[in-house]
């Protein structure tokens, strides 16, 4: 596959447009197949067509799916004037003040405000929270009886992000603990479906989503008021306090609605995907005795090189978020041998990139050793997306998974199983173990 370049000066007549091939299926079948069986459909078409193919899908319309790491690199490094934010995007779930809604310079300005709470010294403060919440949740784990880890991981990651964002506990956080999990589950499913053009009544899923949002706004509004009234807010290290103190380069602060939307984005994005990856981690290591033994041995020390390699391999081998999207804004974007016209969506098929044999020999094998002593390829390993829209909380999520795994391995013996690997289950946006990442443990 030749390397891609971006060219805005080309002629945009139909003769100059050349999109990748599309399967010979009616548009309705393509739409239904993508909506209900996205992972399977994309996987089969990648085998048939190779590095790129075209689909007509719900919500996004004409979509070029990229399954080749070289093409993925150029998607992620393209100018934001050429390939912009995919439309529609998760801002229709999180709100117009979310970083997902922003383009270009506005997007860059917002990322500058969101980066400090999840890097540097702030990370050390969060490690203690991660360990405390892991010990609190695992105190009730049964011994000698198989149970699923997905829901416990969801509770752990939700409590961690709530404490990191708001810094304290109380009635408002109890409300958020109650509404965020069903909101995330419902929002994940609706995010890949078209928004209805009419109101279907109070029992419709969109109305339920709006009701959750109204309760969330009221709750977070109280937390913002309490923070603003706190005489010591300038000394606090939680994310809410940091956002309230932060300003753009021109000195203006974020608005209340922007803070509310951004906190919701952090709560959702920093909760489900990390928990899903951890559930896959337990599913994987319980089926690979040698990997588990090395992880246990390392957990007794202060090291984490092998644990980090295992986390990277889980994210590659069991990809939770399987696509990263862009929208063609230039008249024509040249991508390898293809010339994609304005208005098309471009989706990087992350699962297929992670399964590329050129980047990862024997890609179906679960093998953390492939990451020992070296960092993964920038555009071959992309669980957090890439380019200017790479997940701002990637470092936080990595730290979180590292500390959770270390804590569990130090306090529990995980029994090895010979059962087949769990199948994939779609929650709309994220893919989780179908049986919830079931394991059997005993206390040390």
GROMACS .gro file of C-alpha atoms in nm:
model
  444
    1UNK     CA    1   0.000   0.000   0.000
    2UNK     CA    2   0.153   0.333  -0.100
    3UNK     CA    3   0.182   0.607   0.156
    4UNK     CA    4  -0.098   0.858   0.162
    5UNK     CA    5  -0.073   1.228   0.105
    6UNK     CA    6  -0.319   1.510   0.143
    7UNK     CA    7  -0.383   1.737  -0.156
    8UNK     CA    8  -0.643   2.014  -0.158
    9UNK     CA    9  -0.550   2.147  -0.501
   10UNK     CA   10  -0.684   1.855  -0.705
   11UNK     CA   11  -0.977   1.876  -0.944
   12UNK     CA   12  -1.295   1.763  -0.769
   13UNK     CA   13  -1.493   1.651  -1.073
   14UNK     CA   14  -1.645   1.301  -1.044
   15UNK     CA   15  -1.370   1.157  -1.265
   16UNK     CA   16  -1.110   1.246  -1.003
   17UNK     CA   17  -1.297   1.078  -0.718
   18UNK     CA   18  -1.196   0.718  -0.654
   19UNK     CA   19  -1.330   0.552  -0.343
   20UNK     CA   20  -1.244   0.200  -0.220
   21UNK     CA   21  -1.471  -0.088  -0.327
   22UNK     CA   22  -1.798  -0.158  -0.153
   23UNK     CA   23  -1.953  -0.502  -0.092
   24UNK     CA   24  -2.223  -0.594  -0.349
   25UNK     CA   25  -2.503  -0.569  -0.093
   26UNK     CA   26  -2.808  -0.341  -0.080
   27UNK     CA   27  -2.756  -0.028   0.130
   28UNK     CA   28  -3.016  -0.149   0.379
   29UNK     CA   29  -2.825  -0.473   0.437
   30UNK     CA   30  -2.498  -0.283   0.480
   31UNK     CA   31  -2.665  -0.053   0.731
   32UNK     CA   32  -2.823  -0.332   0.936
   33UNK     CA   33  -2.508  -0.543   0.926
   34UNK     CA   34  -2.289  -0.257   1.045
   35UNK     CA   35  -2.532  -0.151   1.318
   36UNK     CA   36  -2.581  -0.500   1.461
   37UNK     CA   37  -2.262  -0.691   1.370
   38UNK     CA   38  -2.000  -0.418   1.326
   39UNK     CA   39  -1.700  -0.615   1.443
   40UNK     CA   40  -1.781  -0.924   1.235
   41UNK     CA   41  -1.870  -0.727   0.921
   42UNK     CA   42  -1.559  -0.509   0.932
   43UNK     CA   43  -1.338  -0.812   1.000
   44UNK     CA   44  -1.470  -1.009   0.704
   45UNK     CA   45  -1.455  -0.715   0.465
   46UNK     CA   46  -1.099  -0.635   0.570
   47UNK     CA   47  -1.000  -0.990   0.475
   48UNK     CA   48  -1.176  -0.956   0.140
   49UNK     CA   49  -1.076  -0.604   0.038
   50UNK     CA   50  -0.755  -0.542   0.230
   51UNK     CA   51  -0.652  -0.195   0.344
   52UNK     CA   52  -0.971  -0.001   0.269
   53UNK     CA   53  -1.333  -0.044   0.167
   54UNK     CA   54  -1.651   0.164   0.158
   55UNK     CA   55  -1.981   0.116   0.339
   56UNK     CA   56  -2.308   0.305   0.364
   57UNK     CA   57  -2.382   0.300   0.736
   58UNK     CA   58  -2.639   0.448   0.975
   59UNK     CA   59  -2.562   0.789   1.128
   60UNK     CA   60  -2.238   0.843   0.931
   61UNK     CA   61  -2.353   0.786   0.570
   62UNK     CA   62  -2.081   0.701   0.318
   63UNK     CA   63  -1.788   0.570   0.519
   64UNK     CA   64  -1.442   0.464   0.403
   65UNK     CA   65  -1.310   0.206   0.648
   66UNK     CA   66  -0.929   0.198   0.679
   67UNK     CA   67  -0.775  -0.127   0.803
   68UNK     CA   68  -0.409  -0.066   0.711
   69UNK     CA   69  -0.160   0.089   0.958
   70UNK     CA   70   0.008   0.301   0.688
   71UNK     CA   71  -0.326   0.454   0.588
   72UNK     CA   72  -0.421   0.493   0.955
   73UNK     CA   73  -0.104   0.697   1.008
   74UNK     CA   74  -0.203   0.943   0.741
   75UNK     CA   75  -0.557   0.969   0.869
   76UNK     CA   76  -0.425   1.063   1.214
   77UNK     CA   77  -0.156   1.302   1.085
   78UNK     CA   78  -0.371   1.480   0.826
   79UNK     CA   79  -0.443   1.848   0.871
   80UNK     CA   80  -0.762   1.915   1.065
   81UNK     CA   81  -0.859   2.139   0.773
   82UNK     CA   82  -0.870   1.827   0.556
   83UNK     CA   83  -0.995   1.559   0.794
   84UNK     CA   84  -1.201   1.704   1.076
   85UNK     CA   85  -1.409   1.568   1.359
   86UNK     CA   86  -1.650   1.297   1.251
   87UNK     CA   87  -2.013   1.410   1.227
   88UNK     CA   88  -2.223   1.334   1.415
   89UNK     CA   89  -2.008   1.247   1.716
   90UNK     CA   90  -2.043   1.168   2.086
   91UNK     CA   91  -2.122   1.532   2.162
   92UNK     CA   92  -2.485   1.450   2.086
   93UNK     CA   93  -2.467   1.232   2.397
   94UNK     CA   94  -2.228   1.438   2.611
   95UNK     CA   95  -2.342   1.786   2.506
   96UNK     CA   96  -2.212   2.075   2.292
   97UNK     CA   97  -1.960   2.178   2.560
   98UNK     CA   98  -1.776   1.846   2.538
   99UNK     CA   99  -1.432   1.824   2.379
  100UNK     CA  100  -1.593   1.578   2.134
  101UNK     CA  101  -1.793   1.868   1.987
  102UNK     CA  102  -1.500   2.098   1.918
  103UNK     CA  103  -1.298   2.148   1.600
  104UNK     CA  104  -0.963   2.301   1.513
  105UNK     CA  105  -0.836   2.582   1.736
  106UNK     CA  106  -1.124   2.549   1.983
  107UNK     CA  107  -1.044   2.181   2.026
  108UNK     CA  108  -0.675   2.257   2.087
  109UNK     CA  109  -0.759   2.527   2.344
  110UNK     CA  110  -0.983   2.291   2.538
  111UNK     CA  111  -0.730   2.007   2.540
  112UNK     CA  112  -0.475   2.241   2.699
  113UNK     CA  113  -0.714   2.289   2.992
  114UNK     CA  114  -0.794   1.918   3.025
  115UNK     CA  115  -0.438   1.785   3.008
  116UNK     CA  116  -0.289   1.903   3.345
  117UNK     CA  117  -0.529   1.708   3.573
  118UNK     CA  118  -0.426   1.379   3.410
  119UNK     CA  119  -0.049   1.416   3.393
  120UNK     CA  120   0.252   1.486   3.612
  121UNK     CA  121   0.220   1.524   3.989
  122UNK     CA  122  -0.158   1.486   3.981
  123UNK     CA  123  -0.117   1.121   3.882
  124UNK     CA  124   0.058   1.033   4.209
  125UNK     CA  125  -0.241   1.160   4.405
  126UNK     CA  126  -0.472   0.936   4.208
  127UNK     CA  127  -0.272   0.614   4.264
  128UNK     CA  128  -0.377   0.606   4.630
  129UNK     CA  129  -0.743   0.647   4.529
  130UNK     CA  130  -0.715   0.360   4.278
  131UNK     CA  131  -0.569   0.123   4.538
  132UNK     CA  132  -0.828   0.222   4.801
  133UNK     CA  133  -1.121   0.168   4.568
  134UNK     CA  134  -0.983  -0.165   4.446
  135UNK     CA  135  -0.943  -0.293   4.803
  136UNK     CA  136  -1.292  -0.169   4.895
  137UNK     CA  137  -1.459  -0.347   4.604
  138UNK     CA  138  -1.258  -0.670   4.623
  139UNK     CA  139  -1.327  -0.711   4.996
  140UNK     CA  140  -1.658  -0.876   4.901
  141UNK     CA  141  -1.521  -1.104   4.628
  142UNK     CA  142  -1.620  -1.469   4.673
  143UNK     CA  143  -1.353  -1.736   4.709
  144UNK     CA  144  -1.351  -2.059   4.512
  145UNK     CA  145  -1.656  -1.963   4.305
  146UNK     CA  146  -1.651  -1.823   3.954
  147UNK     CA  147  -1.785  -1.468   3.915
  148UNK     CA  148  -1.772  -1.195   3.654
  149UNK     CA  149  -1.524  -0.912   3.690
  150UNK     CA  150  -1.683  -0.661   3.453
  151UNK     CA  151  -1.939  -0.518   3.696
  152UNK     CA  152  -1.689  -0.494   3.986
  153UNK     CA  153  -1.446  -0.319   3.751
  154UNK     CA  154  -1.726  -0.081   3.646
  155UNK     CA  155  -1.785   0.010   4.010
  156UNK     CA  156  -1.412   0.051   4.080
  157UNK     CA  157  -1.347   0.275   3.780
  158UNK     CA  158  -1.662   0.481   3.842
  159UNK     CA  159  -1.567   0.544   4.207
  160UNK     CA  160  -1.212   0.631   4.103
  161UNK     CA  161  -1.315   0.885   3.843
  162UNK     CA  162  -1.581   1.034   4.076
  163UNK     CA  163  -1.322   1.089   4.349
  164UNK     CA  164  -1.064   1.219   4.102
  165UNK     CA  165  -1.314   1.466   3.956
  166UNK     CA  166  -1.492   1.584   4.270
  167UNK     CA  167  -1.242   1.506   4.545
  168UNK     CA  168  -1.494   1.412   4.815
  169UNK     CA  169  -1.799   1.199   4.881
  170UNK     CA  170  -2.157   1.286   4.970
  171UNK     CA  171  -2.520   1.265   4.861
  172UNK     CA  172  -2.450   1.413   4.519
  173UNK     CA  173  -2.190   1.149   4.440
  174UNK     CA  174  -2.434   0.878   4.548
  175UNK     CA  175  -2.678   1.019   4.293
  176UNK     CA  176  -2.410   1.006   4.023
  177UNK     CA  177  -2.322   0.648   4.120
  178UNK     CA  178  -2.685   0.559   4.063
  179UNK     CA  179  -2.745   0.736   3.731
  180UNK     CA  180  -2.410   0.715   3.549
  181UNK     CA  181  -2.398   0.334   3.488
  182UNK     CA  182  -2.743   0.307   3.322
  183UNK     CA  183  -2.681   0.636   3.143
  184UNK     CA  184  -2.350   0.509   2.999
  185UNK     CA  185  -2.505   0.178   2.891
  186UNK     CA  186  -2.801   0.350   2.723
  187UNK     CA  187  -2.588   0.625   2.570
  188UNK     CA  188  -2.342   0.370   2.425
  189UNK     CA  189  -2.623   0.192   2.245
  190UNK     CA  190  -2.790   0.510   2.117
  191UNK     CA  191  -2.461   0.662   2.000
  192UNK     CA  192  -2.450   0.428   1.699
  193UNK     CA  193  -2.816   0.484   1.606
  194UNK     CA  194  -2.975   0.777   1.419
  195UNK     CA  195  -3.135   1.046   1.634
  196UNK     CA  196  -3.516   1.026   1.594
  197UNK     CA  197  -3.689   1.315   1.419
  198UNK     CA  198  -3.995   1.301   1.644
  199UNK     CA  199  -4.077   1.255   2.012
  200UNK     CA  200  -4.182   0.897   2.090
  201UNK     CA  201  -4.300   0.970   2.443
  202UNK     CA  202  -4.167   0.934   2.793
  203UNK     CA  203  -4.086   0.564   2.757
  204UNK     CA  204  -3.858   0.607   2.455
  205UNK     CA  205  -3.484   0.553   2.514
  206UNK     CA  206  -3.405   0.907   2.400
  207UNK     CA  207  -3.645   1.049   2.660
  208UNK     CA  208  -3.489   0.830   2.929
  209UNK     CA  209  -3.146   0.956   2.822
  210UNK     CA  210  -3.270   1.317   2.850
  211UNK     CA  211  -3.410   1.245   3.196
  212UNK     CA  212  -3.076   1.108   3.313
  213UNK     CA  213  -2.909   1.419   3.174
  214UNK     CA  214  -3.149   1.651   3.357
  215UNK     CA  215  -3.079   1.474   3.686
  216UNK     CA  216  -2.706   1.485   3.616
  217UNK     CA  217  -2.714   1.860   3.540
  218UNK     CA  218  -2.900   1.935   3.863
  219UNK     CA  219  -2.656   1.725   4.067
  220UNK     CA  220  -2.339   1.865   3.911
  221UNK     CA  221  -2.481   2.215   3.937
  222UNK     CA  222  -2.493   2.171   4.316
  223UNK     CA  223  -2.134   2.040   4.320
  224UNK     CA  224  -2.015   2.338   4.118
  225UNK     CA  225  -2.195   2.578   4.357
  226UNK     CA  226  -2.037   2.404   4.657
  227UNK     CA  227  -1.691   2.425   4.500
  228UNK     CA  228  -1.730   2.794   4.419
  229UNK     CA  229  -1.838   2.859   4.779
  230UNK     CA  230  -1.543   2.661   4.921
  231UNK     CA  231  -1.287   2.904   5.067
  232UNK     CA  232  -1.016   2.642   5.005
  233UNK     CA  233  -1.104   2.565   4.643
  234UNK     CA  234  -0.771   2.717   4.539
  235UNK     CA  235  -0.588   2.445   4.731
  236UNK     CA  236  -0.793   2.152   4.603
  237UNK     CA  237  -0.643   1.908   4.353
  238UNK     CA  238  -0.961   1.749   4.217
  239UNK     CA  239  -1.049   1.796   3.849
  240UNK     CA  240  -1.354   2.014   3.918
  241UNK     CA  241  -1.148   2.261   4.120
  242UNK     CA  242  -0.873   2.264   3.857
  243UNK     CA  243  -1.124   2.336   3.579
  244UNK     CA  244  -1.289   2.612   3.783
  245UNK     CA  245  -0.947   2.776   3.832
  246UNK     CA  246  -0.825   2.729   3.474
  247UNK     CA  247  -0.856   2.989   3.200
  248UNK     CA  248  -0.796   3.004   2.828
  249UNK     CA  249  -0.501   3.202   2.690
  250UNK     CA  250  -0.716   3.515   2.672
  251UNK     CA  251  -0.800   3.484   3.042
  252UNK     CA  252  -1.162   3.370   3.004
  253UNK     CA  253  -1.279   3.070   3.211
  254UNK     CA  254  -1.483   2.774   3.097
  255UNK     CA  255  -1.857   2.829   3.131
  256UNK     CA  256  -2.067   2.623   3.373
  257UNK     CA  257  -2.230   2.436   3.086
  258UNK     CA  258  -1.891   2.358   2.931
  259UNK     CA  259  -1.762   2.227   3.265
  260UNK     CA  260  -2.077   2.017   3.311
  261UNK     CA  261  -2.047   1.866   2.962
  262UNK     CA  262  -1.675   1.804   3.004
  263UNK     CA  263  -1.717   1.635   3.341
  264UNK     CA  264  -1.982   1.408   3.193
  265UNK     CA  265  -1.741   1.321   2.911
  266UNK     CA  266  -1.470   1.235   3.164
  267UNK     CA  267  -1.710   1.030   3.377
  268UNK     CA  268  -1.829   0.822   3.083
  269UNK     CA  269  -1.505   0.792   2.888
  270UNK     CA  270  -1.301   0.732   3.204
  271UNK     CA  271  -1.531   0.461   3.331
  272UNK     CA  272  -1.665   0.210   3.080
  273UNK     CA  273  -1.364   0.161   2.853
  274UNK     CA  274  -1.114   0.115   3.136
  275UNK     CA  275  -1.342  -0.128   3.318
  276UNK     CA  276  -1.399  -0.326   2.996
  277UNK     CA  277  -1.025  -0.352   2.934
  278UNK     CA  278  -0.968  -0.474   3.290
  279UNK     CA  279  -1.238  -0.740   3.251
  280UNK     CA  280  -1.063  -0.857   2.933
  281UNK     CA  281  -0.731  -0.858   3.124
  282UNK     CA  282  -0.870  -1.103   3.382
  283UNK     CA  283  -1.026  -1.311   3.105
  284UNK     CA  284  -0.691  -1.328   2.920
  285UNK     CA  285  -0.447  -1.392   3.205
  286UNK     CA  286  -0.665  -1.664   3.361
  287UNK     CA  287  -0.622  -1.857   3.032
  288UNK     CA  288  -0.246  -1.806   3.001
  289UNK     CA  289  -0.068  -1.966   3.302
  290UNK     CA  290   0.282  -1.851   3.207
  291UNK     CA  291   0.167  -1.491   3.171
  292UNK     CA  292  -0.019  -1.509   3.502
  293UNK     CA  293   0.283  -1.657   3.681
  294UNK     CA  294   0.512  -1.380   3.556
  295UNK     CA  295   0.259  -1.115   3.658
  296UNK     CA  296   0.226  -1.261   4.009
  297UNK     CA  297   0.603  -1.275   4.053
  298UNK     CA  298   0.644  -0.913   3.944
  299UNK     CA  299   0.355  -0.790   4.163
  300UNK     CA  300   0.559  -0.892   4.469
  301UNK     CA  301   0.820  -0.634   4.367
  302UNK     CA  302   0.813  -0.264   4.286
  303UNK     CA  303   0.848  -0.334   3.914
  304UNK     CA  304   0.577  -0.308   3.650
  305UNK     CA  305   0.752  -0.362   3.314
  306UNK     CA  306   0.583  -0.695   3.245
  307UNK     CA  307   0.248  -0.572   3.379
  308UNK     CA  308   0.268  -0.275   3.143
  309UNK     CA  309   0.345  -0.510   2.854
  310UNK     CA  310   0.046  -0.726   2.948
  311UNK     CA  311  -0.183  -0.421   2.956
  312UNK     CA  312  -0.062  -0.314   2.612
  313UNK     CA  313  -0.122  -0.664   2.479
  314UNK     CA  314  -0.474  -0.685   2.626
  315UNK     CA  315  -0.558  -0.355   2.458
  316UNK     CA  316  -0.423  -0.488   2.129
  317UNK     CA  317  -0.557  -0.842   2.146
  318UNK     CA  318  -0.899  -0.751   2.287
  319UNK     CA  319  -0.969  -0.404   2.150
  320UNK     CA  320  -1.256  -0.239   2.337
  321UNK     CA  321  -1.319   0.062   2.108
  322UNK     CA  322  -1.293  -0.060   1.750
  323UNK     CA  323  -1.301   0.258   1.541
  324UNK     CA  324  -1.182   0.619   1.533
  325UNK     CA  325  -1.361   0.847   1.289
  326UNK     CA  326  -1.294   1.161   1.085
  327UNK     CA  327  -1.493   1.363   0.832
  328UNK     CA  328  -1.358   1.479   0.494
  329UNK     CA  329  -1.366   1.861   0.488
  330UNK     CA  330  -1.136   1.924   0.190
  331UNK     CA  331  -1.280   1.897  -0.163
  332UNK     CA  332  -1.087   1.572  -0.203
  333UNK     CA  333  -0.851   1.386   0.030
  334UNK     CA  334  -0.592   1.163  -0.135
  335UNK     CA  335  -0.542   0.847   0.068
  336UNK     CA  336  -0.306   0.603  -0.095
  337UNK     CA  337  -0.459   0.509  -0.429
  338UNK     CA  338  -0.797   0.647  -0.323
  339UNK     CA  339  -0.940   0.998  -0.361
  340UNK     CA  340  -1.214   1.054  -0.105
  341UNK     CA  341  -1.462   1.341  -0.163
  342UNK     CA  342  -1.590   1.597   0.082
  343UNK     CA  343  -1.870   1.474   0.309
  344UNK     CA  344  -1.746   1.116   0.340
  345UNK     CA  345  -1.659   0.973   0.678
  346UNK     CA  346  -1.328   0.793   0.727
  347UNK     CA  347  -1.312   0.530   0.999
  348UNK     CA  348  -0.991   0.367   1.118
  349UNK     CA  349  -1.074   0.004   1.204
  350UNK     CA  350  -0.866  -0.021   1.521
  351UNK     CA  351  -0.923  -0.394   1.573
  352UNK     CA  352  -0.799  -0.472   1.222
  353UNK     CA  353  -0.494  -0.247   1.262
  354UNK     CA  354  -0.416  -0.429   1.589
  355UNK     CA  355  -0.441  -0.759   1.403
  356UNK     CA  356  -0.202  -0.663   1.127
  357UNK     CA  357   0.057  -0.941   1.087
  358UNK     CA  358   0.319  -0.700   0.956
  359UNK     CA  359   0.302  -0.500   1.278
  360UNK     CA  360   0.236  -0.795   1.510
  361UNK     CA  361   0.355  -1.140   1.396
  362UNK     CA  362   0.104  -1.415   1.479
  363UNK     CA  363  -0.148  -1.146   1.580
  364UNK     CA  364  -0.406  -1.385   1.725
  365UNK     CA  365  -0.159  -1.501   1.989
  366UNK     CA  366  -0.183  -1.332   2.329
  367UNK     CA  367   0.180  -1.255   2.408
  368UNK     CA  368   0.293  -0.964   2.631
  369UNK     CA  369   0.655  -1.042   2.540
  370UNK     CA  370   0.603  -0.860   2.211
  371UNK     CA  371   0.602  -0.533   2.410
  372UNK     CA  372   0.890  -0.611   2.647
  373UNK     CA  373   1.178  -0.371   2.600
  374UNK     CA  374   1.006  -0.159   2.338
  375UNK     CA  375   0.715   0.077   2.301
  376UNK     CA  376   0.437  -0.006   2.057
  377UNK     CA  377   0.420   0.149   1.714
  378UNK     CA  378   0.254   0.490   1.727
  379UNK     CA  379   0.010   0.406   1.448
  380UNK     CA  380   0.003   0.026   1.479
  381UNK     CA  381  -0.113   0.029   1.843
  382UNK     CA  382  -0.401   0.277   1.874
  383UNK     CA  383  -0.652   0.180   2.147
  384UNK     CA  384  -0.678   0.549   2.247
  385UNK     CA  385  -0.710   0.671   1.889
  386UNK     CA  386  -0.445   0.893   1.738
  387UNK     CA  387  -0.344   1.238   1.629
  388UNK     CA  388  -0.497   1.554   1.772
  389UNK     CA  389  -0.802   1.365   1.899
  390UNK     CA  390  -0.615   1.097   2.093
  391UNK     CA  391  -0.780   1.032   2.430
  392UNK     CA  392  -0.669   1.300   2.676
  393UNK     CA  393  -0.702   1.055   2.966
  394UNK     CA  394  -0.480   0.781   2.820
  395UNK     CA  395  -0.207   0.818   3.084
  396UNK     CA  396  -0.465   0.816   3.363
  397UNK     CA  397  -0.631   0.501   3.227
  398UNK     CA  398  -0.295   0.327   3.197
  399UNK     CA  399  -0.205   0.412   3.557
  400UNK     CA  400  -0.548   0.300   3.674
  401UNK     CA  401  -0.524  -0.041   3.504
  402UNK     CA  402  -0.170  -0.090   3.633
  403UNK     CA  403  -0.261  -0.022   3.997
  404UNK     CA  404  -0.585  -0.225   3.987
  405UNK     CA  405  -0.404  -0.530   3.845
  406UNK     CA  406  -0.115  -0.496   4.090
  407UNK     CA  407  -0.352  -0.471   4.385
  408UNK     CA  408  -0.559  -0.773   4.282
  409UNK     CA  409  -0.251  -0.986   4.209
  410UNK     CA  410  -0.102  -0.902   4.549
  411UNK     CA  411  -0.416  -0.995   4.742
  412UNK     CA  412  -0.565  -1.282   4.540
  413UNK     CA  413  -0.462  -1.600   4.366
  414UNK     CA  414  -0.636  -1.620   4.029
  415UNK     CA  415  -0.714  -1.975   3.924
  416UNK     CA  416  -0.618  -2.082   3.573
  417UNK     CA  417  -0.896  -2.211   3.348
  418UNK     CA  418  -0.891  -2.424   3.035
  419UNK     CA  419  -1.227  -2.291   2.917
  420UNK     CA  420  -1.241  -2.135   2.570
  421UNK     CA  421  -1.192  -1.762   2.554
  422UNK     CA  422  -1.504  -1.555   2.606
  423UNK     CA  423  -1.676  -1.420   2.296
  424UNK     CA  424  -1.715  -1.052   2.220
  425UNK     CA  425  -2.023  -0.861   2.333
  426UNK     CA  426  -2.118  -0.522   2.191
  427UNK     CA  427  -2.243  -0.257   2.433
  428UNK     CA  428  -2.292  -0.015   2.143
  429UNK     CA  429  -1.960   0.170   2.143
  430UNK     CA  430  -1.747  -0.067   2.354
  431UNK     CA  431  -1.685  -0.442   2.326
  432UNK     CA  432  -1.673  -0.645   2.647
  433UNK     CA  433  -1.630  -1.016   2.735
  434UNK     CA  434  -1.967  -1.180   2.672
  435UNK     CA  435  -1.971  -1.354   3.011
  436UNK     CA  436  -1.824  -1.055   3.193
  437UNK     CA  437  -1.464  -1.175   3.226
  438UNK     CA  438  -1.535  -1.454   3.472
  439UNK     CA  439  -1.263  -1.576   3.708
  440UNK     CA  440  -1.223  -1.779   4.026
  441UNK     CA  441  -1.002  -1.637   4.302
  442UNK     CA  442  -0.871  -1.719   4.649
  443UNK     CA  443  -0.726  -1.478   4.901
  444UNK     CA  444  -0.356  -1.494   4.965
   0.00000   0.00000   0.00000
